[in-house]
Short mmCIF file of C-alpha atoms in Angstrom, two decimals:
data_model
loop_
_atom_site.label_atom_id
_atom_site.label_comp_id
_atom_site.label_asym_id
_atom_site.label_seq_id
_atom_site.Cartn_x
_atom_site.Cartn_y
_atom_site.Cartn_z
CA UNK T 1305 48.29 -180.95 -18.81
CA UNK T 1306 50.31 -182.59 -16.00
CA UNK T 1307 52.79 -181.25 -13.93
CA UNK T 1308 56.17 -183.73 -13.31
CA UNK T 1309 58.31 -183.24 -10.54
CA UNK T 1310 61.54 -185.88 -10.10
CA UNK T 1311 63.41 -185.24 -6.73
CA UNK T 1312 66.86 -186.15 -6.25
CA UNK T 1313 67.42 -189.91 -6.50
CA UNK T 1314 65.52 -189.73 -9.54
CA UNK T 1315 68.28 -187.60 -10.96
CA UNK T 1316 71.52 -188.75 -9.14
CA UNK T 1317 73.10 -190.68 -12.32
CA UNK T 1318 72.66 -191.16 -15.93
CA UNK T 1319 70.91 -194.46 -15.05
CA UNK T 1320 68.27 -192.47 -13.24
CA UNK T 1321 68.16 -189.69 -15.98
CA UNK T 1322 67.06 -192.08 -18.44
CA UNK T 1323 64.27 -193.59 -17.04
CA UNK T 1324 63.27 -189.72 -16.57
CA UNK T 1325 63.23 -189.20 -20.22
CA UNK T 1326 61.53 -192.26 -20.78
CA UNK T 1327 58.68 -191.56 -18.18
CA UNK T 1328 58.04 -187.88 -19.75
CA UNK T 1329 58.25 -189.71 -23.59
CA UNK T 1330 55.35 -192.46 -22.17
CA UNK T 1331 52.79 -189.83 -21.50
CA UNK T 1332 52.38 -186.64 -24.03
CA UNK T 1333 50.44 -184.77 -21.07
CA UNK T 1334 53.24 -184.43 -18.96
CA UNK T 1335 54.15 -181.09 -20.55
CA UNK T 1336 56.21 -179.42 -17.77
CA UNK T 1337 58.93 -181.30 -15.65
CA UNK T 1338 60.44 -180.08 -12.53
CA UNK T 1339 63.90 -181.20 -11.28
CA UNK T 1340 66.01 -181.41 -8.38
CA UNK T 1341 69.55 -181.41 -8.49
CA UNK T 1342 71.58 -184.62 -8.56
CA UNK T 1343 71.20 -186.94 -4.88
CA UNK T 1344 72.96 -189.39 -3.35
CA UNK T 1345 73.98 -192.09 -5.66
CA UNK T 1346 74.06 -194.59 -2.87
CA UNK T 1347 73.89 -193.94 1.31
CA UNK T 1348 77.23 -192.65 1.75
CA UNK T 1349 77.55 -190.45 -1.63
CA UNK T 1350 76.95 -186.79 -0.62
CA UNK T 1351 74.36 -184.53 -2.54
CA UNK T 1352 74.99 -181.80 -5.62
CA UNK T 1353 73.39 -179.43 -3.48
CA UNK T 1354 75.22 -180.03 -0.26
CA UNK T 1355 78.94 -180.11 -2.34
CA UNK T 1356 77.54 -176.79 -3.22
CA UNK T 1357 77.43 -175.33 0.02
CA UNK T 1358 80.64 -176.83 1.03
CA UNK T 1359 82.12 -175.16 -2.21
CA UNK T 1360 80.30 -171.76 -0.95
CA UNK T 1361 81.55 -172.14 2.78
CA UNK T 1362 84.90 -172.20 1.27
CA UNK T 1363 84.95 -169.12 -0.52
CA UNK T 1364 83.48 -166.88 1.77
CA UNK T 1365 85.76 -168.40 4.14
CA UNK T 1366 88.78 -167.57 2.24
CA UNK T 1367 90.12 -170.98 1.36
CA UNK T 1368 91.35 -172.37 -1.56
CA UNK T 1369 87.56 -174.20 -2.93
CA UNK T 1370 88.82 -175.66 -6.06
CA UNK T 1371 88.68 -179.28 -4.44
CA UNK T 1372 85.09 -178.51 -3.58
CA UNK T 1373 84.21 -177.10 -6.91
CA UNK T 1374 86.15 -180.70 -8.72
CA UNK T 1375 83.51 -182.69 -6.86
CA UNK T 1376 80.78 -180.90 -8.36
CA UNK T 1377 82.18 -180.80 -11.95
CA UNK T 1378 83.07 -184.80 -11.54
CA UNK T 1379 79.87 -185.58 -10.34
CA UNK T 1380 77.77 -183.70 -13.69
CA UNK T 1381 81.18 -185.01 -15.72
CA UNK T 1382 80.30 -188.49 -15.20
CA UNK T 1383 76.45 -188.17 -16.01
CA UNK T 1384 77.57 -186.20 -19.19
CA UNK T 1385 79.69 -188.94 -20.50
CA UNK T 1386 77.21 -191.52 -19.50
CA UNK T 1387 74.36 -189.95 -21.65
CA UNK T 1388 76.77 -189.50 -24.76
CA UNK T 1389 76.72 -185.49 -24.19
CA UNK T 1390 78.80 -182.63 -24.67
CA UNK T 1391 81.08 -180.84 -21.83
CA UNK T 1392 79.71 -177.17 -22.41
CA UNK T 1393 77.59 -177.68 -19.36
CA UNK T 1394 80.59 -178.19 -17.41
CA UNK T 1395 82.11 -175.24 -18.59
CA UNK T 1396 79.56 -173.51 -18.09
CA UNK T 1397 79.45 -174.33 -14.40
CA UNK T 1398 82.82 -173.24 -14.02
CA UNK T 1399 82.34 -169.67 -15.73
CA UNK T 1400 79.09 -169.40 -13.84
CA UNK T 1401 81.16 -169.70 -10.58
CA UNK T 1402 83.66 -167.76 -11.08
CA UNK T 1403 81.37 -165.19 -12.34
CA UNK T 1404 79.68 -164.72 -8.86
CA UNK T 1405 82.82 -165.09 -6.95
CA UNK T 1406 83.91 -162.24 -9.08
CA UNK T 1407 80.99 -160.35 -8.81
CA UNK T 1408 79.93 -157.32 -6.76
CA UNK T 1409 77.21 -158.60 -4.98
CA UNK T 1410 76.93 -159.29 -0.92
CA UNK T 1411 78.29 -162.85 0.29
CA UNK T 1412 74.70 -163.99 1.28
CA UNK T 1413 73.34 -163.66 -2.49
CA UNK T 1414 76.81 -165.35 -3.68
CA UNK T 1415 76.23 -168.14 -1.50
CA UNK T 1416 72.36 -168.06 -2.87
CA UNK T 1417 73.52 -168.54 -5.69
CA UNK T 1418 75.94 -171.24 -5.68
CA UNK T 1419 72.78 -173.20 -4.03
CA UNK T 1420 71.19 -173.31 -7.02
CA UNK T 1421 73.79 -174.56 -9.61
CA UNK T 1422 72.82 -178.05 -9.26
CA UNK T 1423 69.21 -177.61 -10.34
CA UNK T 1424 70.23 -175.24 -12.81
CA UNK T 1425 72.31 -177.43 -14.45
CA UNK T 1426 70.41 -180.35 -13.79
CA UNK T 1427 67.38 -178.86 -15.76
CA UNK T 1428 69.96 -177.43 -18.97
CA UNK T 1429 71.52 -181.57 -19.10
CA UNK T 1430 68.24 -183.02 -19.23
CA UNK T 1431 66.97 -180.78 -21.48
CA UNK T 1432 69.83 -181.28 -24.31
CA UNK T 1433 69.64 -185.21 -23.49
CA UNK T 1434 65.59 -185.26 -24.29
CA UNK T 1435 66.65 -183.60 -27.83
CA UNK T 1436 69.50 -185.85 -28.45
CA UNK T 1437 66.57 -188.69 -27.98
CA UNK T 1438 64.29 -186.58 -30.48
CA UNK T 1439 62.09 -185.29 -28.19
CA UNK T 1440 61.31 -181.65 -28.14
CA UNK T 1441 62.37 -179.85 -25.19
CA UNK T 1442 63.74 -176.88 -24.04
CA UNK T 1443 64.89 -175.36 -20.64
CA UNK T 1444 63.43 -172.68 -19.15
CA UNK T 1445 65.11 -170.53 -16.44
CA UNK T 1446 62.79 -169.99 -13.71
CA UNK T 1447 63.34 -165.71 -13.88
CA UNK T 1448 61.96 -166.36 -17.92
CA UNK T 1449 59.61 -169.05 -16.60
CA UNK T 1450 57.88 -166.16 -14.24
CA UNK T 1451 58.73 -167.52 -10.71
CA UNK T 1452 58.59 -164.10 -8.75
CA UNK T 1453 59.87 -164.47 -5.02
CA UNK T 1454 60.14 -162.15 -1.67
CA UNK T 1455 63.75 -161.25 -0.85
CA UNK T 1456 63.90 -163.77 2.08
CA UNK T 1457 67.80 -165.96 0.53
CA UNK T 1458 67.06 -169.87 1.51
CA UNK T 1459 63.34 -169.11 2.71
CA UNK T 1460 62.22 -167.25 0.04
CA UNK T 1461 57.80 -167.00 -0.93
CA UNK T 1462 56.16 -167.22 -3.96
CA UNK T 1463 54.30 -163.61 -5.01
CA UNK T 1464 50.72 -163.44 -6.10
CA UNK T 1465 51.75 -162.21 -9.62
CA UNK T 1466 53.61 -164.99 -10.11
CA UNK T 1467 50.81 -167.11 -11.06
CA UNK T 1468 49.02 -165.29 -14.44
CA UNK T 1469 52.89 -165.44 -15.71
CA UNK T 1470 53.55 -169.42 -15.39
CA UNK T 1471 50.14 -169.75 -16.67
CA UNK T 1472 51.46 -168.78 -19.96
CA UNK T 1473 54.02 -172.28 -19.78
CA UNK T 1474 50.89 -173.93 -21.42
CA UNK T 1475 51.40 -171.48 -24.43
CA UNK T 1476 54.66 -173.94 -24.94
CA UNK T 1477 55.07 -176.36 -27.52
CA UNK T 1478 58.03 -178.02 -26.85
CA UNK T 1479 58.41 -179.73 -23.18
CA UNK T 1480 59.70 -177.34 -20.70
CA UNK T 1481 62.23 -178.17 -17.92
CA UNK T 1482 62.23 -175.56 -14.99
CA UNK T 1483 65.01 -176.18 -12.70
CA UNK T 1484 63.20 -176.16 -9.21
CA UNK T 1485 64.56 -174.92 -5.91
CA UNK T 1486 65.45 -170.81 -6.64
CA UNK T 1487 63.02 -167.61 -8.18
CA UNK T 1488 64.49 -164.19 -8.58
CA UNK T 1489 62.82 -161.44 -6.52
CA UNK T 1490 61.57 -158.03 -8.56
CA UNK T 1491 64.50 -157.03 -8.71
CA UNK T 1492 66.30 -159.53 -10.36
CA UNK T 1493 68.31 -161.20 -7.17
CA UNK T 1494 68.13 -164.87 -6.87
CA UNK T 1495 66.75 -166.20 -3.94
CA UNK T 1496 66.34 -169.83 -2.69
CA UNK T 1497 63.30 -171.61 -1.15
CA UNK T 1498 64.28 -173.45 1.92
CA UNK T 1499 65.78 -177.39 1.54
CA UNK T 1500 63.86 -179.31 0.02
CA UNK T 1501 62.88 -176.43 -2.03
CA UNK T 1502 62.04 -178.15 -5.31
CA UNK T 1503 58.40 -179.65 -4.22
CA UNK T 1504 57.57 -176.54 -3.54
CA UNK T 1505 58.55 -175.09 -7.19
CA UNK T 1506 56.76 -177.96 -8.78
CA UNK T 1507 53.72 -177.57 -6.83
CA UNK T 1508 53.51 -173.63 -7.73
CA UNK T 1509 53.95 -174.46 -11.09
CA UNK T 1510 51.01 -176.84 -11.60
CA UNK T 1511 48.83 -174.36 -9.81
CA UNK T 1512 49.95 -171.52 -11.96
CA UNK T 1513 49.70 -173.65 -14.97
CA UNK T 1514 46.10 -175.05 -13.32
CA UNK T 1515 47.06 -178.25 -14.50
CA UNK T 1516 45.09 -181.31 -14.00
CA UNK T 1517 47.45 -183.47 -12.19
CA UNK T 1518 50.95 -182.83 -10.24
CA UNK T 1519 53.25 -185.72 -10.47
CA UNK T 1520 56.06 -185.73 -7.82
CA UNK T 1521 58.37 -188.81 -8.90
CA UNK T 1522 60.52 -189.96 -5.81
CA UNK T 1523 61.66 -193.20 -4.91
CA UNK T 1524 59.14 -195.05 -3.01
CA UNK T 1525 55.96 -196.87 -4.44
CA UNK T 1526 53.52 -194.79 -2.08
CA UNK T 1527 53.66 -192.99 1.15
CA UNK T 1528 53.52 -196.17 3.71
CA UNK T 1529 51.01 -195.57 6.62
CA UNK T 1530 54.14 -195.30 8.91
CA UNK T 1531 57.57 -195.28 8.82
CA UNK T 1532 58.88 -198.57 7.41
CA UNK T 1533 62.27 -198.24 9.21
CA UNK T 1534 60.36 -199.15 12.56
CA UNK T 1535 57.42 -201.20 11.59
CA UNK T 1536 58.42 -203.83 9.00
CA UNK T 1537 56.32 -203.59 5.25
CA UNK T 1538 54.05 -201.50 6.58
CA UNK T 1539 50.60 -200.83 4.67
CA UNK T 1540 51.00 -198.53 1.75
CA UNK T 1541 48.33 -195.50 1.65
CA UNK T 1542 46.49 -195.26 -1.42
CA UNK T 1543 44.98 -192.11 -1.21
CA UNK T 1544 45.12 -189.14 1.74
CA UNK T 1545 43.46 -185.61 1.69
CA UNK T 1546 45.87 -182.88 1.72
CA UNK T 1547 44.87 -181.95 5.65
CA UNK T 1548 46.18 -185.47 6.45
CA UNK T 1549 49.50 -185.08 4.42
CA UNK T 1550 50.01 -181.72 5.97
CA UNK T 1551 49.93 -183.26 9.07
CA UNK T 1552 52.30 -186.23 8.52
CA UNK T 1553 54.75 -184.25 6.96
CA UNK T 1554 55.07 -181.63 9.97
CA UNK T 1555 55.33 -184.79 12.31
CA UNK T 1556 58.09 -186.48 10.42
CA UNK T 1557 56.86 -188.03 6.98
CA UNK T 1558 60.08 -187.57 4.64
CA UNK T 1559 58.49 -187.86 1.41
CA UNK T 1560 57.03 -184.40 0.87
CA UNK T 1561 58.27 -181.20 1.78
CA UNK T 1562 55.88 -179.73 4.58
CA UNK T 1563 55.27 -176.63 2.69
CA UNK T 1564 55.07 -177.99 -1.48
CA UNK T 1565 51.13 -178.81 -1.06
CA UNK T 1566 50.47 -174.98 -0.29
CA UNK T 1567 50.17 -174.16 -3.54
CA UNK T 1568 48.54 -177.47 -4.70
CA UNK T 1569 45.90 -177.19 -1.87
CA UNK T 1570 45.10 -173.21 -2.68
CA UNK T 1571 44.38 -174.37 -6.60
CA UNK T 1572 42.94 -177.87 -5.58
CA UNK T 1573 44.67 -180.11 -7.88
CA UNK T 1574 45.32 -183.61 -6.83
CA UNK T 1575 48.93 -184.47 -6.46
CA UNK T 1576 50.84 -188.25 -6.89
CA UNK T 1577 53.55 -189.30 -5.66
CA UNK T 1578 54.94 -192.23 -7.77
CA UNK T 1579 58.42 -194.01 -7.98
CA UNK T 1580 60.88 -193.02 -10.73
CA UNK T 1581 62.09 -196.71 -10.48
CA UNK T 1582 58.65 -198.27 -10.84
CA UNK T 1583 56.11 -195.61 -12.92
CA UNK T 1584 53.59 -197.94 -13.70
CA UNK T 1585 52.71 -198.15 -9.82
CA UNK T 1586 49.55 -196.53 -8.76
CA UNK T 1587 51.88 -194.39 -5.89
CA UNK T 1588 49.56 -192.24 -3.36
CA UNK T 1589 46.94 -189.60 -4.35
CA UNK T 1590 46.94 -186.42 -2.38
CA UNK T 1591 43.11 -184.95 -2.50
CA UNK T 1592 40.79 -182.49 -1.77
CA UNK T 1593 38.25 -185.07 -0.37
CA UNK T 1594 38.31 -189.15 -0.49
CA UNK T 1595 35.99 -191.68 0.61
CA UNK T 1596 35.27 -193.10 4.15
CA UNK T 1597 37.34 -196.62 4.08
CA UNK T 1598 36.08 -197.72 7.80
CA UNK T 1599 39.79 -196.63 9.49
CA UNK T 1600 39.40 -193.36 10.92
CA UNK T 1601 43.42 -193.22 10.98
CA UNK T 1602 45.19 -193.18 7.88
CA UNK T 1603 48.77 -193.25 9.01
CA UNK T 1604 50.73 -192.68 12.05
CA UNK T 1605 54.22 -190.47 12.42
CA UNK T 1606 56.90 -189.42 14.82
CA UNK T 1607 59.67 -187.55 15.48
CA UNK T 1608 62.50 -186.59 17.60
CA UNK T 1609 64.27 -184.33 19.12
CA UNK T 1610 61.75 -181.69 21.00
CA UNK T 1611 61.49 -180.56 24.52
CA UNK T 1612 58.81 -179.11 26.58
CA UNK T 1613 59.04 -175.57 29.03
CA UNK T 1614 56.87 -175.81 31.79
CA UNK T 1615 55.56 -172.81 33.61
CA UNK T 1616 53.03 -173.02 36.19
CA UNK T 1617 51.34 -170.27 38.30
CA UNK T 1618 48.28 -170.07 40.53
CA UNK T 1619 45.51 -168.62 39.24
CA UNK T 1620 47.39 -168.29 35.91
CA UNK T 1621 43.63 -168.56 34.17
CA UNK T 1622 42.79 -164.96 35.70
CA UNK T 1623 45.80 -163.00 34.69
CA UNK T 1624 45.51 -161.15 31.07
CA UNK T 1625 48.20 -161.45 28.60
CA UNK T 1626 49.96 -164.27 30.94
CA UNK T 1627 50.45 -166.45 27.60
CA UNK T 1628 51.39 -163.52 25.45
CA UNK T 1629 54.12 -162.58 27.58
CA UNK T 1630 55.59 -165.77 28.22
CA UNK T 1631 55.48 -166.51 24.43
CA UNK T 1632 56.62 -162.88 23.48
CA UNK T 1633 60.15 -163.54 25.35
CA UNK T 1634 60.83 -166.42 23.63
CA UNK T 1635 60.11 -164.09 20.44
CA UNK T 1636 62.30 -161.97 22.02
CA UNK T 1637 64.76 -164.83 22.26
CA UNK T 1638 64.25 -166.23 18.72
CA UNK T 1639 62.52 -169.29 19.97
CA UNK T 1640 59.39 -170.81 17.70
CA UNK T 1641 56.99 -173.01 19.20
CA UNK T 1642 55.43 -175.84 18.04
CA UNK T 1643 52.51 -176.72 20.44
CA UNK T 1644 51.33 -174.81 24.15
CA UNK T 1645 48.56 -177.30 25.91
CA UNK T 1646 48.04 -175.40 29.33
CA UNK T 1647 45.60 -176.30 32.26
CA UNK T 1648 44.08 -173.93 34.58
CA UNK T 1649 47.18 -172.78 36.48
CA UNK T 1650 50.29 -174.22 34.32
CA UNK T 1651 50.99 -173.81 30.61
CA UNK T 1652 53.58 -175.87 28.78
CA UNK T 1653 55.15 -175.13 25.51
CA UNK T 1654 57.12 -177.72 23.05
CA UNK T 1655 59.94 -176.62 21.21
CA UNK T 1656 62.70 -178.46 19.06
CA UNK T 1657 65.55 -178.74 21.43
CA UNK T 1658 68.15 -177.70 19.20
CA UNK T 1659 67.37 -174.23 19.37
CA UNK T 1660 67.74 -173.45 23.00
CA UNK T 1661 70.75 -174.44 24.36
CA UNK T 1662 72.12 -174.43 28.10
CA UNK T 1663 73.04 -170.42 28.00
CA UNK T 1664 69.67 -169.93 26.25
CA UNK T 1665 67.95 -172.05 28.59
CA UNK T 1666 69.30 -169.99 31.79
CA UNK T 1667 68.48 -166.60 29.78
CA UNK T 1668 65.14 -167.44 29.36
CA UNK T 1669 64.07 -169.26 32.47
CA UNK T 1670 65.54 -165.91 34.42
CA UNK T 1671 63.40 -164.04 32.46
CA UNK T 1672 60.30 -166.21 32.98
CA UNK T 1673 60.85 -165.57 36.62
CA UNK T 1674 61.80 -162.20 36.96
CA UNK T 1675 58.91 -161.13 34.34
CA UNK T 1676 56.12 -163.16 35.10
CA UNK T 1677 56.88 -164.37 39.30
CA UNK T 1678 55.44 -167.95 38.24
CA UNK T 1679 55.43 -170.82 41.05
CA UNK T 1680 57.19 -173.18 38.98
CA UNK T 1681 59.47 -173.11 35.94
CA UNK T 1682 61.79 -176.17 34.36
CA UNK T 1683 62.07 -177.71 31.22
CA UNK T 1684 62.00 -181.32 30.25
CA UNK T 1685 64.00 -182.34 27.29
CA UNK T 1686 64.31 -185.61 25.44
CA UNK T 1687 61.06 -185.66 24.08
CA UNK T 1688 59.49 -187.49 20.91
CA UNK T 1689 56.06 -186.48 19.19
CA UNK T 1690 54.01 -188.58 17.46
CA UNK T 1691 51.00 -188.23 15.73
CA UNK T 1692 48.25 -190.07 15.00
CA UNK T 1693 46.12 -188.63 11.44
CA UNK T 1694 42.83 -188.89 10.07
CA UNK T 1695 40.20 -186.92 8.83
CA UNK T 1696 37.96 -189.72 10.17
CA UNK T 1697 38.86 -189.19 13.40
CA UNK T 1698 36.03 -186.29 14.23
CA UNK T 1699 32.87 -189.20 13.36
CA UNK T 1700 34.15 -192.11 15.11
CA UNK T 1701 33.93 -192.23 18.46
CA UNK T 1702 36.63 -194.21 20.41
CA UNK T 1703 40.02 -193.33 18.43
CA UNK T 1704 41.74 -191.37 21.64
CA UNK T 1705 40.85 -194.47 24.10
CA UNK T 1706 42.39 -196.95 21.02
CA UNK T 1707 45.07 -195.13 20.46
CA UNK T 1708 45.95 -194.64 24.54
CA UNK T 1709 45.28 -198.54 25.42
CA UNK T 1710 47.42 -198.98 22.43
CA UNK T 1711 50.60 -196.65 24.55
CA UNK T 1712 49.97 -198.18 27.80
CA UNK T 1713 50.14 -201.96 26.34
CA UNK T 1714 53.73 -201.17 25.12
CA UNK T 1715 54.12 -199.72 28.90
CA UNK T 1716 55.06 -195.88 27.35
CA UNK T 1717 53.66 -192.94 29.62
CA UNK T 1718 52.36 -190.06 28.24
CA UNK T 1719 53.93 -187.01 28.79
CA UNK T 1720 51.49 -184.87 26.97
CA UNK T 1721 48.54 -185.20 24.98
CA UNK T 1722 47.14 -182.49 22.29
CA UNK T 1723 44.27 -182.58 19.80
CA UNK T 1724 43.74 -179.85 17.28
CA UNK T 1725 39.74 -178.09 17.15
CA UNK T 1726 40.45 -179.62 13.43
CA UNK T 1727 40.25 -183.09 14.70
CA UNK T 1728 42.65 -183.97 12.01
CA UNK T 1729 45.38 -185.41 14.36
CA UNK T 1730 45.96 -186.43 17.91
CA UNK T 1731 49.14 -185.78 19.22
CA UNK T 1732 51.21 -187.45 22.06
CA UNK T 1733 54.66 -186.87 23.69
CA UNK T 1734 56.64 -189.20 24.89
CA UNK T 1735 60.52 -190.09 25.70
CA UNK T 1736 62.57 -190.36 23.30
CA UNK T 1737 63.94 -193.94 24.10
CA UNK T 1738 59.98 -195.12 23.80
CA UNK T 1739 59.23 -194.11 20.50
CA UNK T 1740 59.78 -197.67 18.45
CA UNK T 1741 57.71 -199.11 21.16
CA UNK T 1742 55.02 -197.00 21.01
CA UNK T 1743 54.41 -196.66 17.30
CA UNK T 1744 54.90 -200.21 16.82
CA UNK T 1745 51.71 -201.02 19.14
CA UNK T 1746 50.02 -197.90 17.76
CA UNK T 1747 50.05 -199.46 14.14
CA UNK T 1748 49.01 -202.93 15.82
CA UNK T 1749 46.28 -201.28 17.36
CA UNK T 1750 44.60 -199.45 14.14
CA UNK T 1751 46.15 -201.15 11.19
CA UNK T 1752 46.07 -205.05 11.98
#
């Protein structure tokens, strides 16, 4: 049995939809599809999902949302028509709105809700169009498919007794179609994962189902070994282990969700990430384990947008709970952290940059000082990451003084340097305005 997830531009117009129901029809083991609500149609269209928000922000702002909810009802309208279908669906996505504007409930589970009309929907159209075509389908709520989540709205967890409940999808004869994104808690609330949300439903499905494959149908060939936007056709990656994708995904690798292998990972079942537009491609194979190629690295990602607090004190090294303080006010504050390489006597923590801003900043630097008497405290902002993976890093020696000739040939200095016990990755930051530069002669250096 194999698990099929399509994303959004696989579903953003009839066009798309079809190929969909052609891909499932090719191969009889793809017994349980995943979808997304509708994307962009083009790069200035605007999302199902993010209409939906806009249609929430105006209700619970008091305004008259009607426009907003027209753009959502067009949008599903004109796939409808395209595929020959009826317009119950789009009566049903008015009653269904109105219904939880009407209801009882508090704003934040409204607005939960409203999230989660475009997959919902999604999942009910394609369903009916894959039995207009003769193929036996039938949708499958997630509540009814067992998806159990905490009551965290838009971050919400899968829950251990989740899984011996979707393992019963394989009792199914008919093809199922889960819409992805949203669970309902124990008691019956619905609750969203966070953006993106839909990798992660289709990955906990093909673990609960223990199926032998998990398809996730996007619209690229492969995952490319870095980002083609700065280095022109770059090499596609045939096959990564799910450390490596982990990796690439937290440092700025679009394709997957950072949290959808999880699941995948826990149950060990490969996933693939092919293109809706070109199926027959052999995509990218996410894996347990894969074989030695001679690279150590097997792709190389950045990001934007971070900034570093430094803190520095004499003899820093021999005062307890010196780290834990400093990091427990920016708890305090409701600052994460992503990374704290420290020296003997200074410690330095990177942050995104959007969540402190000047007021925050002056809060916690007075803090720093008044709590902790350090010699030195700033911040540097400005900052890019990027990261350099491969689980063939740890048995080849040389990949740090490679990947360091390769930064100082494009004449970028290194603002901080950070390797993981893991040896998985090896991370750098650098300015911003030197990013292009430097992964441009980092690819030269390990991929030409």
């Amino acid at each position: 049995m194999k698990v099929a997830k399509f994303g959004g531009s696989s579903v953003a117009n009839a066009e798309q939809i079809k190929k969909v129901a052609q891909i499932i029809k090719e191969d009889p083991e793809r017994r349980v599809i995943v979808v997304s609500a509708p994307g962009k149609r083009s790069a200035d269209d605007e999302k199902v999902t993010d209409l939906l928000i806009k249609l929430g922000q105006s209700f619970s702002e008091k305004k008259d949302y009607h426009a907003d909810l027209n753009k959502v009802l067009d949008r599903f309208k004109s796939i409808i028509d395209d595929l020959g279908l009826s317009d119950q669906i789009l009566q049903q996505i008015t009653t269904t709105v109105q219904s939880i504007f009407d209801s009882d409930g508090a704003m934040d589970f409204k607005l939960e809700s409203i999230k989660a009309i475009g997959e919902d929907s999604l999942a009910q159209l394609l369903s009916e169009y894959l039995l207009s075509l003769g193929i036996s389908a039938r949708y499958l709520n997630p509540k009814e498919a067992g998806l159990i989540l905490s009551d965290e709205p838009g971050g919400a967890q899968i829950l251990d007794e989740s899984f011996e409940k979707l393992y019963k999808l394989r009792d199914y004869r008919e093809i199922v179609i889960i819409p992805g994104f949203f669970g309902y808690t124990k008691e019956g609330k619905l609750v969203t994962f966070s953006r993106g949300g839909s990798d992660i439903t289709g990955s906990i499905v093909a673990a609960g189902v223990q199926a032998k494959l998990y398809e996730n149908f996007t619209d690229v060939d492969s995952v490319y070994c870095v980002n083609p936007t700065i280095v022109n056709q770059p090499k596609e990656i045939t096959a990564l282990t799910y450390k490596e994708m982990r990796e690439l995904s937290y440092a700025g690798f679009s394709v997957f969700h950072a949290e959808a292998l999880i699941p995948a990972v826990r149950a060990e079942i490969p996933v693939c990430i092919k293109n809706t537009n070109n199926p027959s491609g052999h995509g990218t194979f996410i894996v347990s384990k894969k074989e030695a190629n001679g690279n150590p690295i097997v792709g190389i990602a950045s990001d934007k947008g971070f900034m570093s607090l430094y803190v520095s004190k004499y003899l820093m090294n021999r005062e307890v709970g010196f780290g834990r303080r400093l990091l427990h006010i920016l708890e305090d504050e409701g600052i994460s952290y992503e990374h704290t390489p420290s020296g003997i006597d200074d410690l330095s923590v990177i942050l995104r940059s959007d969540q402190m801003d000047e007021s925050k900043e002056k809060v916690i630097i007075d803090r720093i000082q008044t709590e902790l008497n350090p010699d030195q405290v700033h911040t540097e902002r400005g900052l890019a990451l990027i990261m350099i993976v491969g689980e063939g890093m740890n048995s080849q020696i040389g990949t740090a003084a490679r990947a360091t000739k390769a930064l100082q040939n494009a004449n970028v200095n290194i603002e901080m340097i950070n390797q993981g016990s893991s040896e998985v990755s090896l991370m750098f930051g650098i300015k911003e305005e030197a990013e292009r530069d430097a992964v441009k002669s980092l690819y030269q250096a390990f991929f030409k």
